[in-house]
Tab-separated table of C-alpha atoms in Angstrom:
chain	number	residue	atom	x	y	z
M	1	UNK	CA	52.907	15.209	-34.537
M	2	UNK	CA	52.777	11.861	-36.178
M	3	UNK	CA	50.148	8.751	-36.018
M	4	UNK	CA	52.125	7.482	-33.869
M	5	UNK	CA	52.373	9.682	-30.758
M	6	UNK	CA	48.687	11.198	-31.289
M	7	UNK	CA	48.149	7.110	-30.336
M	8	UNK	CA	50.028	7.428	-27.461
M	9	UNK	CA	49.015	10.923	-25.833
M	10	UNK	CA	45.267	8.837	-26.016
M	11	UNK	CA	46.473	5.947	-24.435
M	12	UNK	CA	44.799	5.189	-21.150
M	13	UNK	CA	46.817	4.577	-18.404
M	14	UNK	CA	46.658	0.590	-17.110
M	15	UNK	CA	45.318	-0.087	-14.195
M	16	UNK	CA	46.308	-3.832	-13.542
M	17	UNK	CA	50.329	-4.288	-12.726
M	18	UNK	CA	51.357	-0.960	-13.212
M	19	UNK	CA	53.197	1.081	-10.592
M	20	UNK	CA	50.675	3.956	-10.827
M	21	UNK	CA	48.375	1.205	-9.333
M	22	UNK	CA	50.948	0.171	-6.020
M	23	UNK	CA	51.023	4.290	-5.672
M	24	UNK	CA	47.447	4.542	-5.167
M	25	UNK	CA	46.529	5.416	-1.193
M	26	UNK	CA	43.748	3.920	0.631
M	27	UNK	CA	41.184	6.061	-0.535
M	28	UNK	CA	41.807	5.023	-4.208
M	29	UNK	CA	43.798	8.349	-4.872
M	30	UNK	CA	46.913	8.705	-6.552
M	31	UNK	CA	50.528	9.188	-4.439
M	32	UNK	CA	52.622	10.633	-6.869
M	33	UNK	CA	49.548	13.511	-7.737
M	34	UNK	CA	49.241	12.160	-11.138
M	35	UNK	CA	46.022	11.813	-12.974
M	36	UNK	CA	43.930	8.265	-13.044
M	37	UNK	CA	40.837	6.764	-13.167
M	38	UNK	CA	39.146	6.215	-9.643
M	39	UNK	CA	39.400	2.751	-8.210
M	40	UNK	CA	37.368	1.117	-5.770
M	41	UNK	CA	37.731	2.048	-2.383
M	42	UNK	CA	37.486	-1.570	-0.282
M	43	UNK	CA	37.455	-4.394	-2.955
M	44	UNK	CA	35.428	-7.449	-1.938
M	45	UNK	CA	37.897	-10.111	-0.786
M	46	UNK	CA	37.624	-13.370	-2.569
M	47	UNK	CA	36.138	-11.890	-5.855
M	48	UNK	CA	38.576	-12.444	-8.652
M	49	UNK	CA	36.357	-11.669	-11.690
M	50	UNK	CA	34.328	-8.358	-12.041
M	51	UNK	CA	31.477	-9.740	-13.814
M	52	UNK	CA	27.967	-8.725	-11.949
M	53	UNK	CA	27.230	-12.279	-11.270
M	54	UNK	CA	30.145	-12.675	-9.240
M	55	UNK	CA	29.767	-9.539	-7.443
M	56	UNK	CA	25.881	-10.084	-6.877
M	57	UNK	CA	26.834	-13.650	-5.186
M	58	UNK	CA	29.807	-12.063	-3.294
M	59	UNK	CA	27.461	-9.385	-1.768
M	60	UNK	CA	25.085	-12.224	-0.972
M	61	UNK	CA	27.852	-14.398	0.606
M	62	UNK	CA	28.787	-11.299	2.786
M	63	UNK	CA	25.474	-10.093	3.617
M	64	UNK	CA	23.480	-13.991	4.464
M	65	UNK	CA	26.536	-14.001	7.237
M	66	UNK	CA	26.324	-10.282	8.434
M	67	UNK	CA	24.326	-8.092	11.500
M	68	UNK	CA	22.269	-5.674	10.789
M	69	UNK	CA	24.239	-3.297	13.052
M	70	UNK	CA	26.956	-4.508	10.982
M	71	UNK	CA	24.961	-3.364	7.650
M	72	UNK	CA	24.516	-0.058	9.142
M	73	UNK	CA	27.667	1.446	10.780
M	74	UNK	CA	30.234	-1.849	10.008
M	75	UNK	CA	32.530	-1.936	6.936
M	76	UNK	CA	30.250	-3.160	4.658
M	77	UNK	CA	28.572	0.954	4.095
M	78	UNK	CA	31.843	1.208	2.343
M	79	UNK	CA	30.028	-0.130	-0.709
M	80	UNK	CA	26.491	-1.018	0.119
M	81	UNK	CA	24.322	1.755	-1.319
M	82	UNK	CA	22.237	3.911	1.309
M	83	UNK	CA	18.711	2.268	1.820
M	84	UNK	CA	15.860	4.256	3.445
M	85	UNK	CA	15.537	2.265	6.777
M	86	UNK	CA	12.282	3.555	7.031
M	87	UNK	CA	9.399	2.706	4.183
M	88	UNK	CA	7.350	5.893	3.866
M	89	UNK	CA	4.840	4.652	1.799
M	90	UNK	CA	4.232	1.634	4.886
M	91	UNK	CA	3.985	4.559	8.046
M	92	UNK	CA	1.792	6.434	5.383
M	93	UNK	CA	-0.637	3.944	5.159
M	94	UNK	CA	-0.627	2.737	8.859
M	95	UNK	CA	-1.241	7.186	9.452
M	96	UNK	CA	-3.800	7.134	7.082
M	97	UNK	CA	-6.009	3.536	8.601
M	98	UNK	CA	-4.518	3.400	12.242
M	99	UNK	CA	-7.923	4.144	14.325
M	100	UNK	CA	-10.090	5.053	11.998
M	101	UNK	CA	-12.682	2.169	13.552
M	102	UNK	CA	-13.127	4.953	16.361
M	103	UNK	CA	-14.214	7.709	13.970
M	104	UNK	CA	-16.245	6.271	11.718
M	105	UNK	CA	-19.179	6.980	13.231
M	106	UNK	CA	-18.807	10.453	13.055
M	107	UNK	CA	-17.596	10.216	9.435
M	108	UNK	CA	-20.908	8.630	8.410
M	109	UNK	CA	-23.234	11.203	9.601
M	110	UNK	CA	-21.217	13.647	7.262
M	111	UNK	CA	-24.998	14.933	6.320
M	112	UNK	CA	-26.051	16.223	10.050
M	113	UNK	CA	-22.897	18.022	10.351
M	114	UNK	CA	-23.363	22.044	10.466
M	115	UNK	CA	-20.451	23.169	8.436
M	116	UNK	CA	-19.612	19.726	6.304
M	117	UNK	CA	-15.489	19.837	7.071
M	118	UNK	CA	-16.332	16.235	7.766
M	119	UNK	CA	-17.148	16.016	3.680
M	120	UNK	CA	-14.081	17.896	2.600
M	121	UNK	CA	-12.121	16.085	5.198
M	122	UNK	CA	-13.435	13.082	2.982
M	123	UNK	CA	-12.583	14.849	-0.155
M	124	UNK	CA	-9.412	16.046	-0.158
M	125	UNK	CA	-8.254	13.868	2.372
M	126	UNK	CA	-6.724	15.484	6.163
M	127	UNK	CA	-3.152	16.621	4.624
M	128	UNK	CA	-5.293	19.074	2.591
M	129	UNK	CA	-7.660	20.172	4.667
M	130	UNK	CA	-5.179	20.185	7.642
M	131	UNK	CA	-3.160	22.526	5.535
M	132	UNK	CA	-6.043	24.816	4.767
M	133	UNK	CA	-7.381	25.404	8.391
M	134	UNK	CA	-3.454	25.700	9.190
M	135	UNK	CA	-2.585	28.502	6.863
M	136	UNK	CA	-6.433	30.393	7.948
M	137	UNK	CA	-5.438	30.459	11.688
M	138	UNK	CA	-2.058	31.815	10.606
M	139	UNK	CA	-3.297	34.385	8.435
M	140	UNK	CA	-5.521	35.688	11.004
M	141	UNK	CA	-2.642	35.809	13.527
M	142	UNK	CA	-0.770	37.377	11.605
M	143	UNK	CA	-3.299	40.719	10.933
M	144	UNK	CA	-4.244	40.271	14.342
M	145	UNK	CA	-0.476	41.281	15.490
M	146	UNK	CA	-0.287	44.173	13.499
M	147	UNK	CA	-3.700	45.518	14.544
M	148	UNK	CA	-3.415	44.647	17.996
M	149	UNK	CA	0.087	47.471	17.653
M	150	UNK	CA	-1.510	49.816	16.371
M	151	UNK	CA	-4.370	49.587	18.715
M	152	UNK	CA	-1.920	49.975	21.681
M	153	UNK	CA	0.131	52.506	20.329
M	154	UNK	CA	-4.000	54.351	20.173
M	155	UNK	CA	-4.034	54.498	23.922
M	156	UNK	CA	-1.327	56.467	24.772
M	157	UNK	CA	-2.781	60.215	23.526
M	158	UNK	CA	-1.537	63.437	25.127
M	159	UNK	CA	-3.323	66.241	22.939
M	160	UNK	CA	-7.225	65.824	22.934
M	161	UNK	CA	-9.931	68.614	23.239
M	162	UNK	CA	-11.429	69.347	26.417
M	163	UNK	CA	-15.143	69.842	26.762
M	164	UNK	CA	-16.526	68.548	29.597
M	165	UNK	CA	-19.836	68.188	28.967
M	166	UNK	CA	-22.158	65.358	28.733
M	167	UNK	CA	-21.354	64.221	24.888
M	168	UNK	CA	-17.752	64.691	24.837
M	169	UNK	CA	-17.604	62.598	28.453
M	170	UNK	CA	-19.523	59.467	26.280
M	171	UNK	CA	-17.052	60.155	23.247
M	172	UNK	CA	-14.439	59.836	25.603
M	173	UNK	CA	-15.636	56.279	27.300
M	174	UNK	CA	-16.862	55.218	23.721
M	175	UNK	CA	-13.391	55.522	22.025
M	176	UNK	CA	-12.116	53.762	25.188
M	177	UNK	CA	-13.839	50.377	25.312
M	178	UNK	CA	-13.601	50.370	22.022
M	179	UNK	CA	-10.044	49.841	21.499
M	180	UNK	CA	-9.969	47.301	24.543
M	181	UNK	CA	-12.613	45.305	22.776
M	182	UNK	CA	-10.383	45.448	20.071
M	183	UNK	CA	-6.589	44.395	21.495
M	184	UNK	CA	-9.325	41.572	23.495
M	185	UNK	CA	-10.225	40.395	20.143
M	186	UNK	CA	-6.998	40.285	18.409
M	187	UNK	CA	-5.150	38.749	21.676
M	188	UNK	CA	-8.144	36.446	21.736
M	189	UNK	CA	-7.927	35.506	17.647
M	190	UNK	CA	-3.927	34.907	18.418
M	191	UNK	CA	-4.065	32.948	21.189
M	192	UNK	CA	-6.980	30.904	19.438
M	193	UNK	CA	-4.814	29.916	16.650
M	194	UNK	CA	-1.478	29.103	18.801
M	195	UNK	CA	-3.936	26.543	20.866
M	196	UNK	CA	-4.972	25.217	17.294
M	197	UNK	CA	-1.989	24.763	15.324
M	198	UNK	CA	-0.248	23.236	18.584
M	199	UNK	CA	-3.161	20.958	19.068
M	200	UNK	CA	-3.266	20.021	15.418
M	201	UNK	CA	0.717	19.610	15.560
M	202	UNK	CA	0.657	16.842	18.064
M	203	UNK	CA	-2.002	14.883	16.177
M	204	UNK	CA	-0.074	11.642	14.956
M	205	UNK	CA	-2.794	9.670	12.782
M	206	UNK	CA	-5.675	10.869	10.568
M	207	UNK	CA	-7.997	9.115	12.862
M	208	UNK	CA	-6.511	11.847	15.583
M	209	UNK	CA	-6.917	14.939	13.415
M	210	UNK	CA	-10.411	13.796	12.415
M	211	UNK	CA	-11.223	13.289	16.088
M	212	UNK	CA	-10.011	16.945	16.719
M	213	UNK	CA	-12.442	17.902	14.638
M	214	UNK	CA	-14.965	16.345	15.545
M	215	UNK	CA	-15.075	15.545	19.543
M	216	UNK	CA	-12.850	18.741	19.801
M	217	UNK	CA	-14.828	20.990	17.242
M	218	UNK	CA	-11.491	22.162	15.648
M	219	UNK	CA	-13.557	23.746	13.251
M	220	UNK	CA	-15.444	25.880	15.832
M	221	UNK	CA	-12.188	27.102	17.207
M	222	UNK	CA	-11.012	27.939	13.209
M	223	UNK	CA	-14.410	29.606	13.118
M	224	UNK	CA	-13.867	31.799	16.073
M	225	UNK	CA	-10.410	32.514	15.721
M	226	UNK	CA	-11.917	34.487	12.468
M	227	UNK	CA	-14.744	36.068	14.421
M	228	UNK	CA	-12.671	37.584	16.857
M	229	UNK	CA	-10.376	38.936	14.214
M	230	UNK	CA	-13.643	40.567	12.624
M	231	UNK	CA	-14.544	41.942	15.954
M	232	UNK	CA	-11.499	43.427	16.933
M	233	UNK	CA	-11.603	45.078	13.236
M	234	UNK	CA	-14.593	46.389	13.808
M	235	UNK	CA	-14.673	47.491	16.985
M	236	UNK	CA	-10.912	49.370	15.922
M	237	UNK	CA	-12.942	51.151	13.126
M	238	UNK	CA	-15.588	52.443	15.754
M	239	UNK	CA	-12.658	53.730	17.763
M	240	UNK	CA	-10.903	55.355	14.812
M	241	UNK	CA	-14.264	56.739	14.210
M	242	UNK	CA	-14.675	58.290	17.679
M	243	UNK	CA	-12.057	60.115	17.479
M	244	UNK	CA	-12.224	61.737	14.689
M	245	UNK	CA	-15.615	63.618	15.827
M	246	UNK	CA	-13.829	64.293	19.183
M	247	UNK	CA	-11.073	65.547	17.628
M	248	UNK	CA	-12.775	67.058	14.783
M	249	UNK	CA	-16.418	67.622	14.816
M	250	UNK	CA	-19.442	65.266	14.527
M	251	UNK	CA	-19.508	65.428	10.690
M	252	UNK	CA	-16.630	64.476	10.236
M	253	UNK	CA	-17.523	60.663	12.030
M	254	UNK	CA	-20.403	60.946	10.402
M	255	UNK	CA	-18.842	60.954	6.957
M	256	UNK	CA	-16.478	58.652	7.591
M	257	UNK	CA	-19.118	56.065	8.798
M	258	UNK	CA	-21.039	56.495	5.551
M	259	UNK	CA	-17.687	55.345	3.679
M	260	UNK	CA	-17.315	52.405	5.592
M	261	UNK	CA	-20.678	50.850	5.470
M	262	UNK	CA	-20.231	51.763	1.604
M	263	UNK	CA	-17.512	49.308	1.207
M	264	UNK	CA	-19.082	47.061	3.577
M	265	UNK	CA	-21.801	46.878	1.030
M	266	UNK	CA	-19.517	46.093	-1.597
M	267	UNK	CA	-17.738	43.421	0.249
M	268	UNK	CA	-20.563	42.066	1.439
M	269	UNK	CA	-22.047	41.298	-2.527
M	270	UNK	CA	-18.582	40.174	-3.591
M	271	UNK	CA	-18.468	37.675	-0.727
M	272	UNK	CA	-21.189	35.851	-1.077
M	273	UNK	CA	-21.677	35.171	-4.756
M	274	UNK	CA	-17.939	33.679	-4.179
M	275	UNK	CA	-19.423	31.662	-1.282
M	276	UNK	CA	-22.847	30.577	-2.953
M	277	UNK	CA	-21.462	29.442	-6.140
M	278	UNK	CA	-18.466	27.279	-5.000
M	279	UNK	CA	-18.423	26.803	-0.969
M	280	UNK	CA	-19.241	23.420	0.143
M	281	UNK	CA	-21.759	24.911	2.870
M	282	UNK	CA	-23.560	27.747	0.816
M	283	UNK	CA	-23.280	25.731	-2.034
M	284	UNK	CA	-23.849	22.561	-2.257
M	285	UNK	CA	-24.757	21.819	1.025
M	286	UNK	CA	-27.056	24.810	2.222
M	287	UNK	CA	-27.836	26.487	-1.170
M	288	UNK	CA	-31.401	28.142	-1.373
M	289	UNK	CA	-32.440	27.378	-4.305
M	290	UNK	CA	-35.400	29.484	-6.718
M	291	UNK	CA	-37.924	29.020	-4.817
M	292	UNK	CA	-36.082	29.910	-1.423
M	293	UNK	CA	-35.829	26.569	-0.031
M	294	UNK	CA	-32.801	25.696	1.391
M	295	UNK	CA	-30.273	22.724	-0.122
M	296	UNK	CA	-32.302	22.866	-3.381
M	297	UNK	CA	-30.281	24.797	-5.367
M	298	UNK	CA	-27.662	21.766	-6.044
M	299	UNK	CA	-31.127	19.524	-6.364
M	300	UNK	CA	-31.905	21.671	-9.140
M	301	UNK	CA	-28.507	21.717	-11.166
M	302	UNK	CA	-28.468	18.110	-10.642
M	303	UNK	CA	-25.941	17.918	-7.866
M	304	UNK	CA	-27.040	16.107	-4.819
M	305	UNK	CA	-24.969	16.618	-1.821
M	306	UNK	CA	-23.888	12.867	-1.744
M	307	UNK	CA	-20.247	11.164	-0.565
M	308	UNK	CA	-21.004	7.306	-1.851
M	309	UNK	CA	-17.094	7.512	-2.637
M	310	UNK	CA	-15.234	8.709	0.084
M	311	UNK	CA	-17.298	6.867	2.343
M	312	UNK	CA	-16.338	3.606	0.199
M	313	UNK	CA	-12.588	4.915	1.015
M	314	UNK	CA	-13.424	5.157	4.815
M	315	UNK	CA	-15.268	1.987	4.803
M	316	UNK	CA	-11.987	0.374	3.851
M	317	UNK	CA	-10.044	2.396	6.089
M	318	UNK	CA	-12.246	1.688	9.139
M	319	UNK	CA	-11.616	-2.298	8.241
M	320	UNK	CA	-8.254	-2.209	8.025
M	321	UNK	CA	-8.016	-0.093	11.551
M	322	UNK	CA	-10.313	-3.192	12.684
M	323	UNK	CA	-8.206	-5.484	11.899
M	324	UNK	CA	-4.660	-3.952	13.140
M	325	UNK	CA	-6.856	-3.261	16.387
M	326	UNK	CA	-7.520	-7.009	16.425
M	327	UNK	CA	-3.700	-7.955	16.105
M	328	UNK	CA	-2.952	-5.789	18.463
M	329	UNK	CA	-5.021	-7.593	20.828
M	330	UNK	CA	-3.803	-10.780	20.197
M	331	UNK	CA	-7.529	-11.568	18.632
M	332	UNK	CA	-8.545	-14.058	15.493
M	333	UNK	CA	-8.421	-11.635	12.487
M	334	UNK	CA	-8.659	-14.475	9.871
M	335	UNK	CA	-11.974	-14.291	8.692
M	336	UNK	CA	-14.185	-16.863	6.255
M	337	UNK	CA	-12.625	-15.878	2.780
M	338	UNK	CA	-9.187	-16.075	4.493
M	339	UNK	CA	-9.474	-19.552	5.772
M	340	UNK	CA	-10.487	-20.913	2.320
M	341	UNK	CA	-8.092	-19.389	0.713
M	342	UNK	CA	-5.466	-20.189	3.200
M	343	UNK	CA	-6.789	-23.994	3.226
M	344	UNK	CA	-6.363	-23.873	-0.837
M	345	UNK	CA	-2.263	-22.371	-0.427
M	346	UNK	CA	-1.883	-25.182	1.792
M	347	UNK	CA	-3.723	-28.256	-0.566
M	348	UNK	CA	-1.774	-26.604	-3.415
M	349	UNK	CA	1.473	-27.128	-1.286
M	350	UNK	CA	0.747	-30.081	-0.281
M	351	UNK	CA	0.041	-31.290	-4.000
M	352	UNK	CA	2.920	-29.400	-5.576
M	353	UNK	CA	5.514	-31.030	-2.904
M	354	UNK	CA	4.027	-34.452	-3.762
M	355	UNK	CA	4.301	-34.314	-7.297
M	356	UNK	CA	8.088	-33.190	-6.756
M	357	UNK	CA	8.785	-36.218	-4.818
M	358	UNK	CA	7.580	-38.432	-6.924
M	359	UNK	CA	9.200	-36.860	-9.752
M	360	UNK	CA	12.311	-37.590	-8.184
M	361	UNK	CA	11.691	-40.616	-7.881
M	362	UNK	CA	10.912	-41.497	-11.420
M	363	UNK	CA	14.025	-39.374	-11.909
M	364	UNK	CA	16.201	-42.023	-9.550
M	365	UNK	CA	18.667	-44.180	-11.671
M	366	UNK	CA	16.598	-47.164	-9.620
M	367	UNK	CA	13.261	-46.411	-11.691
M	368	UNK	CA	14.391	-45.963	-14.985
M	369	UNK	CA	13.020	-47.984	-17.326
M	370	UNK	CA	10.903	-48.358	-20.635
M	371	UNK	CA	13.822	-47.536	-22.979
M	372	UNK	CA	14.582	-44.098	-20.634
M	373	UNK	CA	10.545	-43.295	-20.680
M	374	UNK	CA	9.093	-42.646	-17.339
M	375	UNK	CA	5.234	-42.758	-16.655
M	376	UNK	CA	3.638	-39.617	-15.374
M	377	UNK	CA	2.435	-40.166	-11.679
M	378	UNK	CA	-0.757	-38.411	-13.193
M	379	UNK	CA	-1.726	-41.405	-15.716
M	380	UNK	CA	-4.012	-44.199	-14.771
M	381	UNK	CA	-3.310	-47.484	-14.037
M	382	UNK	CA	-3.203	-49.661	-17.194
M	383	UNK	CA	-2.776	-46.915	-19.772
M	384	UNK	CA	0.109	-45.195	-21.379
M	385	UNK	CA	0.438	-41.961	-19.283
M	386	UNK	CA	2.095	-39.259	-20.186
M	387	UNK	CA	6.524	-38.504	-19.872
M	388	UNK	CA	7.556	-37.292	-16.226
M	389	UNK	CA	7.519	-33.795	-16.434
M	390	UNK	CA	3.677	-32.775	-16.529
M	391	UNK	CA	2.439	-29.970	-14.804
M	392	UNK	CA	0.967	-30.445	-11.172
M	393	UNK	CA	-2.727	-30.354	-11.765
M	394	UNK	CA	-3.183	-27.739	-9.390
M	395	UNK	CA	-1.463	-24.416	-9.321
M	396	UNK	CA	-3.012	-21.197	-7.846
M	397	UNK	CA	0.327	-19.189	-9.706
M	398	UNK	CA	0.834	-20.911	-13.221
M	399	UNK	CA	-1.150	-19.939	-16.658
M	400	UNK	CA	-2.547	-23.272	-16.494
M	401	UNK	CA	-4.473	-23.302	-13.435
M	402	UNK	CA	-4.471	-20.167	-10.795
M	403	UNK	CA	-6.436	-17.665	-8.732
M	404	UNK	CA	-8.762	-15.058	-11.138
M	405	UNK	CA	-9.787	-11.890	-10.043
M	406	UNK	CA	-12.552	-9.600	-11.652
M	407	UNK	CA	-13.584	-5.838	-11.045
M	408	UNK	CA	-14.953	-6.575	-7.435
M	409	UNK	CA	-12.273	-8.799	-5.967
M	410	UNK	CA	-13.846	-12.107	-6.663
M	411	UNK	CA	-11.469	-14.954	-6.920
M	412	UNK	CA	-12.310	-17.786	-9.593
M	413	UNK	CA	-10.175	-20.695	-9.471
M	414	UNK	CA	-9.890	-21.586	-12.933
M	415	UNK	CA	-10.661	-24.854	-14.653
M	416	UNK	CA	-7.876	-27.222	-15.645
M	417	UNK	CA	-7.931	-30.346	-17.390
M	418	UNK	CA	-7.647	-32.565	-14.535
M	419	UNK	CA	-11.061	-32.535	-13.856
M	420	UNK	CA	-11.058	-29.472	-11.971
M	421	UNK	CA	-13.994	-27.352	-12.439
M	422	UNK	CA	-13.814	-23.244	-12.065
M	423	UNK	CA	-14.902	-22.921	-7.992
M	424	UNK	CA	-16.170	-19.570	-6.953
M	425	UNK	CA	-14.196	-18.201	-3.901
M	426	UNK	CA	-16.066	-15.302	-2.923
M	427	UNK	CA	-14.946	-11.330	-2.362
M	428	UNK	CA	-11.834	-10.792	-0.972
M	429	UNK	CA	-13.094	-6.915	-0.661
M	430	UNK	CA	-13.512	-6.953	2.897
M	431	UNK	CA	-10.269	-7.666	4.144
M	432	UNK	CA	-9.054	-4.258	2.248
């Protein structure tokens, strides 16, 4: 094969006047089932050249004109790209600050609290925690269910030795409350963490899901969701127990109870040194320290049990609920630092528009004079002011003159050379 057709095996196919491009369907594909390049689907009318500042103004043209029903369902999806209707980062924030005003109180006594979920609420924020206590309840549902079936499938025995005397007669009754304590506990345990997760499932702020735990001691009901779990464990063991001395002889129990309460023991020791070396309550909170008294064992590594920072974060939180709250209620929300900062937007308007129309004026074919030369608006009477096209001498957004803030939100308006001197505004952090 020559130079020649090795150029035209690469040629592309034209897409402008061609018949291949009066055979393309609707949908931009080909009639005749030959190979090409994809076209666009609807073209924009009116849009002759396909550089991206005519199609930017095109789109704008179409859109300043256009519903936004029309933007959602109407032709123009065709080649608008999809846009999230919904801003998740804005319903984030409103979950995280929407009535927080109404648990704050709660928040701040974080030390009186028995069990400090308040602290790790603050922490690792209510997603977190949330998820904890959700996958605890679960957990403990879960075992719950399979010990609760093998406690029932316990009650139904056929074969069991016949004494009747005294001893046998309180084996007998023993073995039986036990295992109804036990399918009591576990229904109990179950039932306790439906009611929570449903509870916690309906919660639509943060605000709400602290509340829960707080007002509605969601904790507590976390807390004895796993107590009933232990009880119906325990009180299964004590049935298990029973009847292997009725169905065996006394020794045997007896053996098998010294087993248990040798891995209790164990259990026991592991337990808490993983409780009193990293849990928030036998740690940090409640620690005994050396000299047995309790909370000083984080005094003594240095650690105080102290939230300065979260409760910054709620602090914040709680004033931005305050202020939505407010709004809602048709109240003034503008505080101080608002209105001066407001009243300085609207001087700097004012100014800005005034030096703009006097500009224009200068500008006007009427004023021109001084060889072309115009005299800044700025300059003093009887000297040689500067050419039109000075700065304003007030700008709160230009690198000559604007709005400064430091570290803690304080806003400096800065000096220019008009004779404006750097005015403190005060802290703006408040209105976070």
């Amino acid at each position: 094969m020559n130079n020649t057709s090795r150029k035209k095996a690469r040629a592309k196919p034209k897409l402008h006047g061609t018949k291949q491009q009066k055979e393309t369907d609707e949908f931009g594909g080909n009639v005749s089932g030959q190979a090409m390049p994809r076209q666009r689907a609807s073209p924009i009318p009116g849009l002759e050249k396909s550089s991206i500042p005519d199609l930017l103004d095109a789109e704008y043209s179409k859109m300043k004109y256009t519903q936004n029903s029309d933007l959602m369902f109407g032709h123009f999806s065709s080649y608008l790209p999809l846009v999230d209707m919904e801003d998740e980062s804005f319903t984030s924030w409103y979950r995280k600050t929407a009535g927080m005003h109404t648990v704050e109180t709660w928040l701040s006594n974080y030390k009186r609290h028995p069990y400090a979920w308040g602290a790790l609420i603050m922490i690792h924020g209510v997603d977190e925690v949330s998820a904890r206590l959700r996958s605890k309840v679960e957990n403990y549902a879960v075992y719950s269910a399979v010990l609760l079936s093998a406690s029932v499938v316990l009650f139904a025995f056929t074969e069991i030795n016949q004494h009747f005397d005294t001893a046998h007669w309180i084996l007998k009754r023993i073995y039986l409350y036990a295992l109804c304590v036990s399918v009591s506990s576990h229904m109990c345990s179950i039932l306790l963490s439906m009611h929570f997760v449903n509870a916690l499932n309906e919660a639509g702020r943060d605000a709400d899901v602290i509340r829960m735990f707080g007002e509605g001691q969601g904790f507590l009901a976390t807390h004895k969701c796993a107590q009933a779990f232990q009880m119906g464990l325990y009180a299964l063991a004590v049935g298990v127990i029973d009847m292997i001395a009725i169905n065996f002889e006394w020794f045997d129990g007896l053996a098998c109870t010294i087993v248990g309460g040798i891995i209790l023991f164990k259990l026991k020791g592991t337990s808490e040194k993983l409780f009193n070396s990293s849990s928030l309550v036998a740690y940090w909170r409640w620690g005994v320290g050396k000299d047995g008294e309790v909370g000083s064992r984080a005094v003594e590594n240095e650690d105080p049990f102290d939230l300065l920072i979260p409760m910054e974060r709620v602090t914040m939180k709680v004033g931005i609920s305050n202020r939505l709250y407010k709004l809602i209620k048709g109240e003034e929300v503008i505080g101080e630092d608002d209105k001066r900062r407001l009243d300085l937007e609207h001087k700097e308007s004012e100014m800005r528009k005034s030096y703009l129309e006097k500009r224009q004026n200068l500008l006007s074919p009427a004023n021109k004079h001084n060889g072309g030369k115009k005299k800044s608006m700025f300059a003093e009477e009887g000297s040689e002011g500067g050419e039109v096209g000075d700065p304003p001498p007030l700008s709160l957004n230009s690198l000559e003159g604007g709005m400064r803030f430091d570290e803690g939100m304080n806003a400096t308006l800065l000096h220019h050379e008009d004779g404006f001197s750097n005015t403190q505004l005060g802290s703006f952090g408040s209105l976070l």
